[in-house]
Structures are given as C-alpha cells and as structure tokens.
Coordinates of N, CA, C and O in Angstrom, one line a residue:
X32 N -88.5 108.4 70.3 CA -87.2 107.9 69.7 C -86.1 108.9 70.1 O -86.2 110.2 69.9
X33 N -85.0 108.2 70.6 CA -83.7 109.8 71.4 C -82.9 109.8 69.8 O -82.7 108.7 69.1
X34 N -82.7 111.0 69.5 CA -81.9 111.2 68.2 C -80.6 110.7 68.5 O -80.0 110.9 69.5
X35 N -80.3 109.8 67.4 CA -78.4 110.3 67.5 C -77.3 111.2 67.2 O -77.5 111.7 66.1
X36 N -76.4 111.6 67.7 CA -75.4 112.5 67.6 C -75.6 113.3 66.0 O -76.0 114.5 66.0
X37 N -75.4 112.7 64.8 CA -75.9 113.4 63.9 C -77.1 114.0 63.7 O -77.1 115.1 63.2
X38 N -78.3 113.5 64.1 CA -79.4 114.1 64.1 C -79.3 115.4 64.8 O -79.5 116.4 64.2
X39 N -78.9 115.3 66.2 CA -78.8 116.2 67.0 C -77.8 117.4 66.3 O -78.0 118.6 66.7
X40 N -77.3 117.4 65.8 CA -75.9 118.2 65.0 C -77.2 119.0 64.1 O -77.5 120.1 64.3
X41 N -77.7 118.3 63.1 CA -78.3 118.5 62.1 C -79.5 119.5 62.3 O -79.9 120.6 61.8
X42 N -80.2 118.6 63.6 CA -81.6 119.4 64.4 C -81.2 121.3 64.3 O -81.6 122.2 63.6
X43 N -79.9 121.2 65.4 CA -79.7 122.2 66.1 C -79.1 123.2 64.8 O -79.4 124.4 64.9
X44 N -78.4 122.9 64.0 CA -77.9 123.6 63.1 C -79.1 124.1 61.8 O -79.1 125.1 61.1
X45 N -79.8 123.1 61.9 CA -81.5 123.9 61.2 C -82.2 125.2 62.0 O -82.7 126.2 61.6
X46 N -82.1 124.5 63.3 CA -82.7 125.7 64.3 C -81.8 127.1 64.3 O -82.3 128.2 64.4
X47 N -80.6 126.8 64.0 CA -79.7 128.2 64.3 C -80.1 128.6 62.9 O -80.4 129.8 62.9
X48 N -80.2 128.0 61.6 CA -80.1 128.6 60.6 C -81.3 128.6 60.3 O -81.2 129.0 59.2
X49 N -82.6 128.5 60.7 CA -84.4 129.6 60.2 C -84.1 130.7 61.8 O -84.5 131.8 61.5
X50 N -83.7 130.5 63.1 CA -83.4 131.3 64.0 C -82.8 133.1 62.7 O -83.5 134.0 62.4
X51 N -81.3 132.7 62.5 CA -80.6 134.0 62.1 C -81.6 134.5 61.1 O -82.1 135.7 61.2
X52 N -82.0 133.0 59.6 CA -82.6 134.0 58.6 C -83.8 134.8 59.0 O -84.2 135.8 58.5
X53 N -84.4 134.2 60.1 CA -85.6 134.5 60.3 C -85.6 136.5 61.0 O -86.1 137.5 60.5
X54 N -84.8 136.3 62.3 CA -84.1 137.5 62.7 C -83.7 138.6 61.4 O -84.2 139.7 61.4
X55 N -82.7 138.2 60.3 CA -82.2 138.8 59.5 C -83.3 139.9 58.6 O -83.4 141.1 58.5
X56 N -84.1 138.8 58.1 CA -85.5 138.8 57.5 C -86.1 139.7 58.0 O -86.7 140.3 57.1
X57 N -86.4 140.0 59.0 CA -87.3 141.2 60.4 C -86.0 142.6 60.2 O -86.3 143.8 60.2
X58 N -84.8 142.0 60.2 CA -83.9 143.8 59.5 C -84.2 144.1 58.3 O -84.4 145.2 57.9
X59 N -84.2 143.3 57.7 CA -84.3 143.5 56.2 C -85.3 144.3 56.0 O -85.2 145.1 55.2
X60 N -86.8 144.1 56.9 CA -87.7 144.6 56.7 C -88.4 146.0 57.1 O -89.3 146.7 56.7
X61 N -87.5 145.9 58.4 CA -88.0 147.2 59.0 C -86.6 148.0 59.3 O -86.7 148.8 60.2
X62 N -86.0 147.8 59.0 CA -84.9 148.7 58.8 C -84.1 148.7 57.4 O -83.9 147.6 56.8
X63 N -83.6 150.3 56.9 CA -83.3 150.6 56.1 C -81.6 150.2 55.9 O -80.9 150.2 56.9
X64 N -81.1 150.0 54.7 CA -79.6 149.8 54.8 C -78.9 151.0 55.8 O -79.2 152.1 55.4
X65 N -78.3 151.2 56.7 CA -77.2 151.8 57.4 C -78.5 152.7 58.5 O -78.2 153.7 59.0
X66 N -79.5 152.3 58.6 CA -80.6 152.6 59.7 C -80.0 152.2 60.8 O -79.1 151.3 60.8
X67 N -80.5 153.0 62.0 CA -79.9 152.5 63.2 C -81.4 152.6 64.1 O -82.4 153.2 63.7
X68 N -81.3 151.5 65.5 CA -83.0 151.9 66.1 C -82.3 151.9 67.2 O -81.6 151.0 67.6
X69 N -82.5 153.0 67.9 CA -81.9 152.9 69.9 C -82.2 152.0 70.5 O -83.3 152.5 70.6
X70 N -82.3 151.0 71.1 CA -83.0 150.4 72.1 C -82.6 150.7 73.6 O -83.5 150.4 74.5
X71 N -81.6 151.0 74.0 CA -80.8 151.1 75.6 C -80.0 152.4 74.9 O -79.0 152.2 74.1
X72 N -80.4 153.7 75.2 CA -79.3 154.7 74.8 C -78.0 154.8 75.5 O -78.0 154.6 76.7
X73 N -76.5 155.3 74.7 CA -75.6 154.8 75.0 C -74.8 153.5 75.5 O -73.8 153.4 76.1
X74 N -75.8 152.2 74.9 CA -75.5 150.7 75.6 C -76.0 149.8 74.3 O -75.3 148.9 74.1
X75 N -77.2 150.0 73.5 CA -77.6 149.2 72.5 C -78.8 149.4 71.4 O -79.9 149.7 71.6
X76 N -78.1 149.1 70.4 CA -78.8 149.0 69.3 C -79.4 148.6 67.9 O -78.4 148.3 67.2
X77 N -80.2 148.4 67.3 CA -80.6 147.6 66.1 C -80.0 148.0 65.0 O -80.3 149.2 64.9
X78 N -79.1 147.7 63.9 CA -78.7 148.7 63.0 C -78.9 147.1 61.9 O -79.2 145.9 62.0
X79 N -78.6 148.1 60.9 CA -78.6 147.2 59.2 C -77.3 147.7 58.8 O -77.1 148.9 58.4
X80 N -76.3 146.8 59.1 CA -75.0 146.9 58.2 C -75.2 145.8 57.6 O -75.8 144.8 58.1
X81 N -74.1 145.9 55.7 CA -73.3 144.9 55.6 C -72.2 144.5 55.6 O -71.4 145.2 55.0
X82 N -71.6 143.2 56.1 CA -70.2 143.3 56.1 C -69.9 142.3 54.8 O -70.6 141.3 54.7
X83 N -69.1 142.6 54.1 CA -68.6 141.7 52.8 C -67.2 141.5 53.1 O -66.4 141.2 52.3
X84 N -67.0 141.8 54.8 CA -65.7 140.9 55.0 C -65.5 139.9 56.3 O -66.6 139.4 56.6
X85 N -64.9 139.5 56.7 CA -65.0 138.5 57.7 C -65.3 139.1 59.4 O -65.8 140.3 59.7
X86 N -65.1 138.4 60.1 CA -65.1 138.9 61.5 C -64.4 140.4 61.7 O -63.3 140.5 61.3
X87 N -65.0 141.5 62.3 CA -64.7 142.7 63.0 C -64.5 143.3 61.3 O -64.0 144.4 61.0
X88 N -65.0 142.5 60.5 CA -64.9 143.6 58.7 C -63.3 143.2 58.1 O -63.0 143.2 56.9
X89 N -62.7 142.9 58.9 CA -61.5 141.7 58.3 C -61.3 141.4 57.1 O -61.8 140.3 56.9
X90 N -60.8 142.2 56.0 CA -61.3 141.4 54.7 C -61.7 142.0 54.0 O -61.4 141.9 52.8
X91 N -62.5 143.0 54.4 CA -63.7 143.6 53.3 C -63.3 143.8 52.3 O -62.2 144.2 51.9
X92 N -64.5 143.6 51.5 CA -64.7 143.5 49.8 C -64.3 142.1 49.7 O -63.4 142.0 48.8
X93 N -64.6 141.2 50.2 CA -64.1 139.8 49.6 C -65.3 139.0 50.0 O -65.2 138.0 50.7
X94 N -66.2 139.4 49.6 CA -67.8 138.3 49.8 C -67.7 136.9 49.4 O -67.9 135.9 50.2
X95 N -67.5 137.0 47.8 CA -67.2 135.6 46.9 C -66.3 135.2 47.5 O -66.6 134.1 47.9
X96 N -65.2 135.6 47.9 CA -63.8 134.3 48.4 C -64.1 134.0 49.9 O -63.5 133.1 50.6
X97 N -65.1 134.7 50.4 CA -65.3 134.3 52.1 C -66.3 133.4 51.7 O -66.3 132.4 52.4
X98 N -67.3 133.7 50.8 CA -68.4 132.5 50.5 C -67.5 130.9 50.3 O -67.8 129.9 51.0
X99 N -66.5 131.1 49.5 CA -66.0 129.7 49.0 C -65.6 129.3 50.1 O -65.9 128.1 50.4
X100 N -64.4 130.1 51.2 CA -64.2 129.3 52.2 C -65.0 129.3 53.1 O -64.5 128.7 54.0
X101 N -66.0 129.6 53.5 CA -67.5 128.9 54.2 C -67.7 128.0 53.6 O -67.8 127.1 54.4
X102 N -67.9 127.6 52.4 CA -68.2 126.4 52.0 C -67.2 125.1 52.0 O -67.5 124.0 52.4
X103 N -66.3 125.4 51.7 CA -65.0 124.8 51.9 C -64.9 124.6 53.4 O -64.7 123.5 53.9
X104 N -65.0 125.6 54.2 CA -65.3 124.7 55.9 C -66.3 123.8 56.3 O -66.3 122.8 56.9
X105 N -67.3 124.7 55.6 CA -68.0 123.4 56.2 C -67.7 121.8 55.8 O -67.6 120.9 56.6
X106 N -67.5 121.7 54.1 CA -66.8 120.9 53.8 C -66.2 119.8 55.1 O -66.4 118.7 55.6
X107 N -65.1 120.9 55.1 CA -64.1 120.0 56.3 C -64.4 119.6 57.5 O -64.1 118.5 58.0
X108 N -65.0 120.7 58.2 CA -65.8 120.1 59.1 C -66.8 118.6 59.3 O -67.1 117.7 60.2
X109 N -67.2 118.8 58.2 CA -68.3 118.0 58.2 C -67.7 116.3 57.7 O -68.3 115.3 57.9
X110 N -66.1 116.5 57.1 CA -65.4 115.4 57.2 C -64.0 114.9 57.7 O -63.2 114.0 57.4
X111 N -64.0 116.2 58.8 CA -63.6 115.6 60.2 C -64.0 115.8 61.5 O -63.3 116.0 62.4
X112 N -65.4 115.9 61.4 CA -66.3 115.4 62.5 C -66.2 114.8 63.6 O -66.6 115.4 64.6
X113 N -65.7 113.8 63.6 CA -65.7 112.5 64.5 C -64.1 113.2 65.4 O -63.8 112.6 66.5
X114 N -63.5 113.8 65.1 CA -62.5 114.7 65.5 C -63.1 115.4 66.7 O -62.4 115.7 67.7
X115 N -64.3 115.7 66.7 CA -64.8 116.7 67.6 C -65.5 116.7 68.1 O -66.3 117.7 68.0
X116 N -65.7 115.6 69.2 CA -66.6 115.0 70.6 C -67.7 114.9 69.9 O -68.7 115.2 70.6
X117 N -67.9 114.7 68.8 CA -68.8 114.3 68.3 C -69.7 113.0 69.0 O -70.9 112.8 68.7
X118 N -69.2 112.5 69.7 CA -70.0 111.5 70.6 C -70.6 111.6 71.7 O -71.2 110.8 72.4
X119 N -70.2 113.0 71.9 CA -70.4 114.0 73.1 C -72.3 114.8 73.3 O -72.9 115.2 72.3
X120 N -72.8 114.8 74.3 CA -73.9 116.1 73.8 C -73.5 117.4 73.9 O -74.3 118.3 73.9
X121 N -72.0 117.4 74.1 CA -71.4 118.8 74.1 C -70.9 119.2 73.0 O -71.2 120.3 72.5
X122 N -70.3 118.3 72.5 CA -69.4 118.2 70.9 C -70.8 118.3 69.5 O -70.6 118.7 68.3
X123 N -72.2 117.9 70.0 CA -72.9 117.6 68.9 C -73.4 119.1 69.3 O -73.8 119.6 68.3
X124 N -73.6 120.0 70.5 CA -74.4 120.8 70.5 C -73.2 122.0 69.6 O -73.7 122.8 68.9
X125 N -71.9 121.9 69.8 CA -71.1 122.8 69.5 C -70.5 122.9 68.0 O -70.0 124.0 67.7
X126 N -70.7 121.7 67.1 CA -70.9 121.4 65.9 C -72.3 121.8 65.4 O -72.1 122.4 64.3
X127 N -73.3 121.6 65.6 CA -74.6 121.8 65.2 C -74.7 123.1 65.0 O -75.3 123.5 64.0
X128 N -73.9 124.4 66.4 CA -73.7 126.0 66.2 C -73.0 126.3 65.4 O -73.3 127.1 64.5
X129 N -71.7 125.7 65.4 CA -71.3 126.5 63.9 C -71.7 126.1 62.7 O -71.6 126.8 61.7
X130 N -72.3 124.6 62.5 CA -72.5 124.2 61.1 C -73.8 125.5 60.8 O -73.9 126.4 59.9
X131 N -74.5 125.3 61.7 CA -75.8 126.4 61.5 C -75.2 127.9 61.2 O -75.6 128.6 60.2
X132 N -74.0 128.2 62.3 CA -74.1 129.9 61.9 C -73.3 130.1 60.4 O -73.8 130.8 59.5
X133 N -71.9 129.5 60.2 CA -71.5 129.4 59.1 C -72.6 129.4 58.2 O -72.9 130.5 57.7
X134 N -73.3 128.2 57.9 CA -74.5 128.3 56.6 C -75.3 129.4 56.4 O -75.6 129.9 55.3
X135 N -75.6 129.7 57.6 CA -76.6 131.3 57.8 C -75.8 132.8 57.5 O -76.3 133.9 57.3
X136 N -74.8 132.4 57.6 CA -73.9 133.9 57.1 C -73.6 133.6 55.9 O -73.1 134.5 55.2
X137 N -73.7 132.4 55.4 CA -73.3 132.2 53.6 C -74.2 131.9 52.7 O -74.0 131.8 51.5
X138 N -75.7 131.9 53.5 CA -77.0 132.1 52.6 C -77.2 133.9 52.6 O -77.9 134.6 51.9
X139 N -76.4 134.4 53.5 CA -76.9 136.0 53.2 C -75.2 136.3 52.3 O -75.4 137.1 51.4
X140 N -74.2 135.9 52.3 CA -73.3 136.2 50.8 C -73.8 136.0 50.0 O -74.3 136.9 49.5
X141 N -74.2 134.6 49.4 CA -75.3 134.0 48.7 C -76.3 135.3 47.9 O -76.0 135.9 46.8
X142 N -77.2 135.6 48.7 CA -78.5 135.8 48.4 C -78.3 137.5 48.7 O -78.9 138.0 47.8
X143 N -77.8 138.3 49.6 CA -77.8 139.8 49.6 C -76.4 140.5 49.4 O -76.1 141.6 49.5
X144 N -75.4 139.2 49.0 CA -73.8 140.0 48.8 C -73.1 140.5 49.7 O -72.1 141.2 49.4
X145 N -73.5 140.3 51.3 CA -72.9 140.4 52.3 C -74.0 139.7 53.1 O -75.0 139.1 52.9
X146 N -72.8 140.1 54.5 CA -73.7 139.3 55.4 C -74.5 140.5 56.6 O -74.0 141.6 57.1
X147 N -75.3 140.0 56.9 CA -76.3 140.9 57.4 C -76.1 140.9 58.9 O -76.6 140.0 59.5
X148 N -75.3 142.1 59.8 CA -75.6 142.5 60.8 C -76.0 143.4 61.7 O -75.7 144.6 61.6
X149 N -76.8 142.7 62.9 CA -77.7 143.4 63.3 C -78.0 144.4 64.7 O -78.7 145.4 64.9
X150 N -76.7 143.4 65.6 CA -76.8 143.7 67.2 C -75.9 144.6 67.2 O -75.0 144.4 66.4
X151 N -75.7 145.6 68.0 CA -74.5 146.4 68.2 C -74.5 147.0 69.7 O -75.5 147.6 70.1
X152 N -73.7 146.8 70.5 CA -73.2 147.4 71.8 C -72.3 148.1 71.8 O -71.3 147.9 71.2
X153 N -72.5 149.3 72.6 CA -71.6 150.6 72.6 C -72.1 151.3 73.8 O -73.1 151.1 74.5
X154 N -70.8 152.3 73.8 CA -70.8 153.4 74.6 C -70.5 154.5 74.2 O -70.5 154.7 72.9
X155 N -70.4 155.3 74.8 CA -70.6 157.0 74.1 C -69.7 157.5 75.0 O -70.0 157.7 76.1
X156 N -68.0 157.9 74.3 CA -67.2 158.0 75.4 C -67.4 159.6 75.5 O -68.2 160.1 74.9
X157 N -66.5 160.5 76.4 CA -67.1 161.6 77.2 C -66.8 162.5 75.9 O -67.5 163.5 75.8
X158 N -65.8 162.4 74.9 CA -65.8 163.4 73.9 C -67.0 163.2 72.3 O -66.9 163.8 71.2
X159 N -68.0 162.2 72.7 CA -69.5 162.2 72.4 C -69.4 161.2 71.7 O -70.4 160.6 71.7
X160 N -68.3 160.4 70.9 CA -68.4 159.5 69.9 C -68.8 158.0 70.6 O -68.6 157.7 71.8
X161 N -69.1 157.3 69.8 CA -69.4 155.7 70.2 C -68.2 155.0 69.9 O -67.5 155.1 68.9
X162 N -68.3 154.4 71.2 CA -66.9 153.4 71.2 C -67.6 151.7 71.2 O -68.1 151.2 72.2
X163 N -67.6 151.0 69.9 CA -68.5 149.9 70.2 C -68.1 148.8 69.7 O -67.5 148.8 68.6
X164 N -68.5 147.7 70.6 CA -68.1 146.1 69.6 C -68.6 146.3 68.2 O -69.3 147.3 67.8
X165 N -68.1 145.0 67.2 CA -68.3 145.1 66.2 C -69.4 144.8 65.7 O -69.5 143.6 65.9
X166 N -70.7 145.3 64.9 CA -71.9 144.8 65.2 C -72.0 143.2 65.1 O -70.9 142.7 65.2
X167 N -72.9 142.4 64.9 CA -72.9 140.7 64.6 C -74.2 140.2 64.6 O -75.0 141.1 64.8
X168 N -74.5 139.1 64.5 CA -75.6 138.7 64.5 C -75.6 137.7 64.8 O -74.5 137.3 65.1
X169 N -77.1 136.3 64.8 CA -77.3 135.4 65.5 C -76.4 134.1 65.2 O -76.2 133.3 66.0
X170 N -75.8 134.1 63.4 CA -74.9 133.2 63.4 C -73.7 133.2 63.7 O -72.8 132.3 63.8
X171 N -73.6 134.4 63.8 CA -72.1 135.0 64.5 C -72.2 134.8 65.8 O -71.0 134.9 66.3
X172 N -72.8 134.6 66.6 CA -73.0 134.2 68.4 C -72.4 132.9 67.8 O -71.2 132.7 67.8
X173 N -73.5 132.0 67.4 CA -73.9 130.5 67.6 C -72.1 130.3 67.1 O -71.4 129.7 68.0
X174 N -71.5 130.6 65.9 CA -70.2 130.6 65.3 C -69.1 130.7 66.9 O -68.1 130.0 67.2
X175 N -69.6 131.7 67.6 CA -69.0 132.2 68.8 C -68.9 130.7 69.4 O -68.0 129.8 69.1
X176 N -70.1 130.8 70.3 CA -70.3 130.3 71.2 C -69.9 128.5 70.5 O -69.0 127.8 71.1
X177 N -70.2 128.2 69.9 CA -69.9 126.5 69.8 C -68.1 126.7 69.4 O -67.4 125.8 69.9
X178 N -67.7 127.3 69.0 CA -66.0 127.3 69.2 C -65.8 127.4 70.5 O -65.1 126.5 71.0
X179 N -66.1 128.4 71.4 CA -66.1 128.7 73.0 C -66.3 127.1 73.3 O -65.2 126.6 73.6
X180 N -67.2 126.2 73.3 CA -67.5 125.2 73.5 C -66.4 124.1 73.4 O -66.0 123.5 74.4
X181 N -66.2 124.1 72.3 CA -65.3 123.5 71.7 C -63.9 122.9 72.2 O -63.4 121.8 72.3
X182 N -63.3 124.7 72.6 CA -62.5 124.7 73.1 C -62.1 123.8 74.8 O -61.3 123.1 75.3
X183 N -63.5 124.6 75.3 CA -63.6 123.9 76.5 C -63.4 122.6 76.6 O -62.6 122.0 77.4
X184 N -64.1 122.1 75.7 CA -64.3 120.1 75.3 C -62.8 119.6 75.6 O -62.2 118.7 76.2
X185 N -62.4 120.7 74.6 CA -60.9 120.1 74.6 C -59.8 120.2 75.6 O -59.0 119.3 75.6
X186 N -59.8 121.2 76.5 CA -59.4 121.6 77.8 C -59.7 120.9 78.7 O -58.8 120.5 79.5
X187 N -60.9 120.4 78.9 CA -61.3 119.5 79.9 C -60.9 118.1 79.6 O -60.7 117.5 80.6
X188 N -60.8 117.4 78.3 CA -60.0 116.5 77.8 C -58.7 115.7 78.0 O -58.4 114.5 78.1
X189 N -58.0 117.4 78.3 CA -56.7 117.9 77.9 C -55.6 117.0 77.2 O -54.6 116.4 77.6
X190 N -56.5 117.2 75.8 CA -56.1 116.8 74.8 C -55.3 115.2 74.3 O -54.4 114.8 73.6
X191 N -56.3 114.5 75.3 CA -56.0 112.9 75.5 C -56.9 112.1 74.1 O -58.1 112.5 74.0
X192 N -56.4 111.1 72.9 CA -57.3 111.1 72.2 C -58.6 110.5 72.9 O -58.6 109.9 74.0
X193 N -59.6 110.6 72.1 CA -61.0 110.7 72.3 C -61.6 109.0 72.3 O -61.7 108.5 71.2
X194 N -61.9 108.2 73.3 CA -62.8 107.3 73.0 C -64.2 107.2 72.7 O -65.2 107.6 73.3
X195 N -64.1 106.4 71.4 CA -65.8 105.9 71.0 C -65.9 105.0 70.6 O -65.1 104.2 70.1
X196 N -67.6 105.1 70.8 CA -68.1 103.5 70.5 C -67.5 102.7 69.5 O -67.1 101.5 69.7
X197 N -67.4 103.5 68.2 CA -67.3 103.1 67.0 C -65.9 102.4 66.9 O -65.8 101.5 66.1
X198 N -65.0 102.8 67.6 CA -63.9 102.4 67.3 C -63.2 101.3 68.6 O -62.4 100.4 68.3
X199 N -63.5 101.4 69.5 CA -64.0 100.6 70.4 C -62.3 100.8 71.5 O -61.9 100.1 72.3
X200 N -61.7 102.3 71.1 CA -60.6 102.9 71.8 C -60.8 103.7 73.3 O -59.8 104.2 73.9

C-alpha cells in the first residue's frame, strides 16, 4: 500500500523524533553534563551541553516560553499545511523534518529543561582557543535541513500559487 502525503509527513517525523531521542539518550548516558569526547582533534567533537535558549543560545534562560512557542508552531504548521507542497514528496519530506525536530527538541524542554546538544565542529585558531559552530543536534539538522528544503520548493515554484488535487486549481 504507497502511503499518502500525511502518512509520509507523520512516518518521517516519527523516524526523526526516536532518531534525536534515541542519539540524545546515548549523551545522556555516557557523557557527563559539560563533558567533552574528541573525536577528529581540532575539527570535532561529542560534548553534553544544554541550551535553554533558542538557536546559537538566542534567548537563554527562556525554556518554558520556547517550549510554548514549539508547541504553538507546531500548532500552525500543522494547520497551514496544505500551504506547503504538501502534495509534493518534497514538501511532505520537508514537513515531516521539522514536525519531527521541533517535537524532539521540545520533548527534551519537556522532560530535562533544556534541550540537549551534542555535535560540535571547531577549530583551534593559532592563539590556542576554539573557534566553533554552535553545538546542535539531530533535530536541529532535520529543523535545518527541511526549511533548506522548503525554501528551495519555493524558489523553484517561484512563488506561483500551488496546484492540487483537492482543489482542482
């Protein structure tokens, strides 16, 4: 049986959200709060931060009001949908990533009072300190990447309204 567009939304946004907790779950466990693990010296590493603020720490100290507007997006997202190539397998794969990363960064406000990140890339500039992206993790990609998406949809579009089945435009 081929899923339809919501299923596929729904599928993929399950998969991103046991994907992050599952990843998260594995820091939680073997790494200590503010632990770091080298993996590529001067290029990458495992660490346990939390951020209780938004993107690049944006915010911080504001867990509960970032929780509400995660929920409050998804909210809206989820009822103006049809807004967003949702009839597409580009639009459902790009919905499905943020519905998933959003939920997965607001089951860890939720449940540990920040959100749990884990990836961190850096460099070690010549006067010794690390110069590095902001750490993040797997719902923060998926969050990434399906807006990256998104956007494309819409550029390639270029911003002509959308025909579907449903409406028969």
């Amino acid at each position: 049986m081929k899923p339809n567009g919501t299923a596929r939304v729904l599928n993929l946004a399950l998969a991103i959200i046991l994907l992050d907790q599952v990843t998260k779950l594995v820091v939680l466990k073997f790494l200590g709060f503010a632990e770091e693990k080298v993996v590529v010296a001067g290029f990458f590493k495992f660490v346990h931060w939390g951020n209780t603020g938004a993107a690049w720490s944006m915010f911080t100290g504001n867990n509960d009001v970032l929780a509400i507007v995660a929920i409050v997006a998804v909210i809206a997202l989820f009822l103006a949908r049809h807004h967003f190539e949702l009839h597409t397998l580009g639009g459902q794969i790009s919905l499905g990533l943020i519905f998933g990363g959003i939920i997965g960064n607001l089951i860890d406000r939720l449940r540990v009072k920040h959100v749990v990140d884990f990836i961190y890339f850096y460099v070690v500039r010549r006067d010794g300190a690390e110069a590095g992206f902001p750490a993040f993790n797997v719902a923060d990609s998926a969050i990434c990447v399906g807006v990256g998406l998104l956007f494309v949809l819409s550029w390639q579009n270029g911003g002509r309204p959308q025909t579907t089945p449903e409406s028969g435009t």
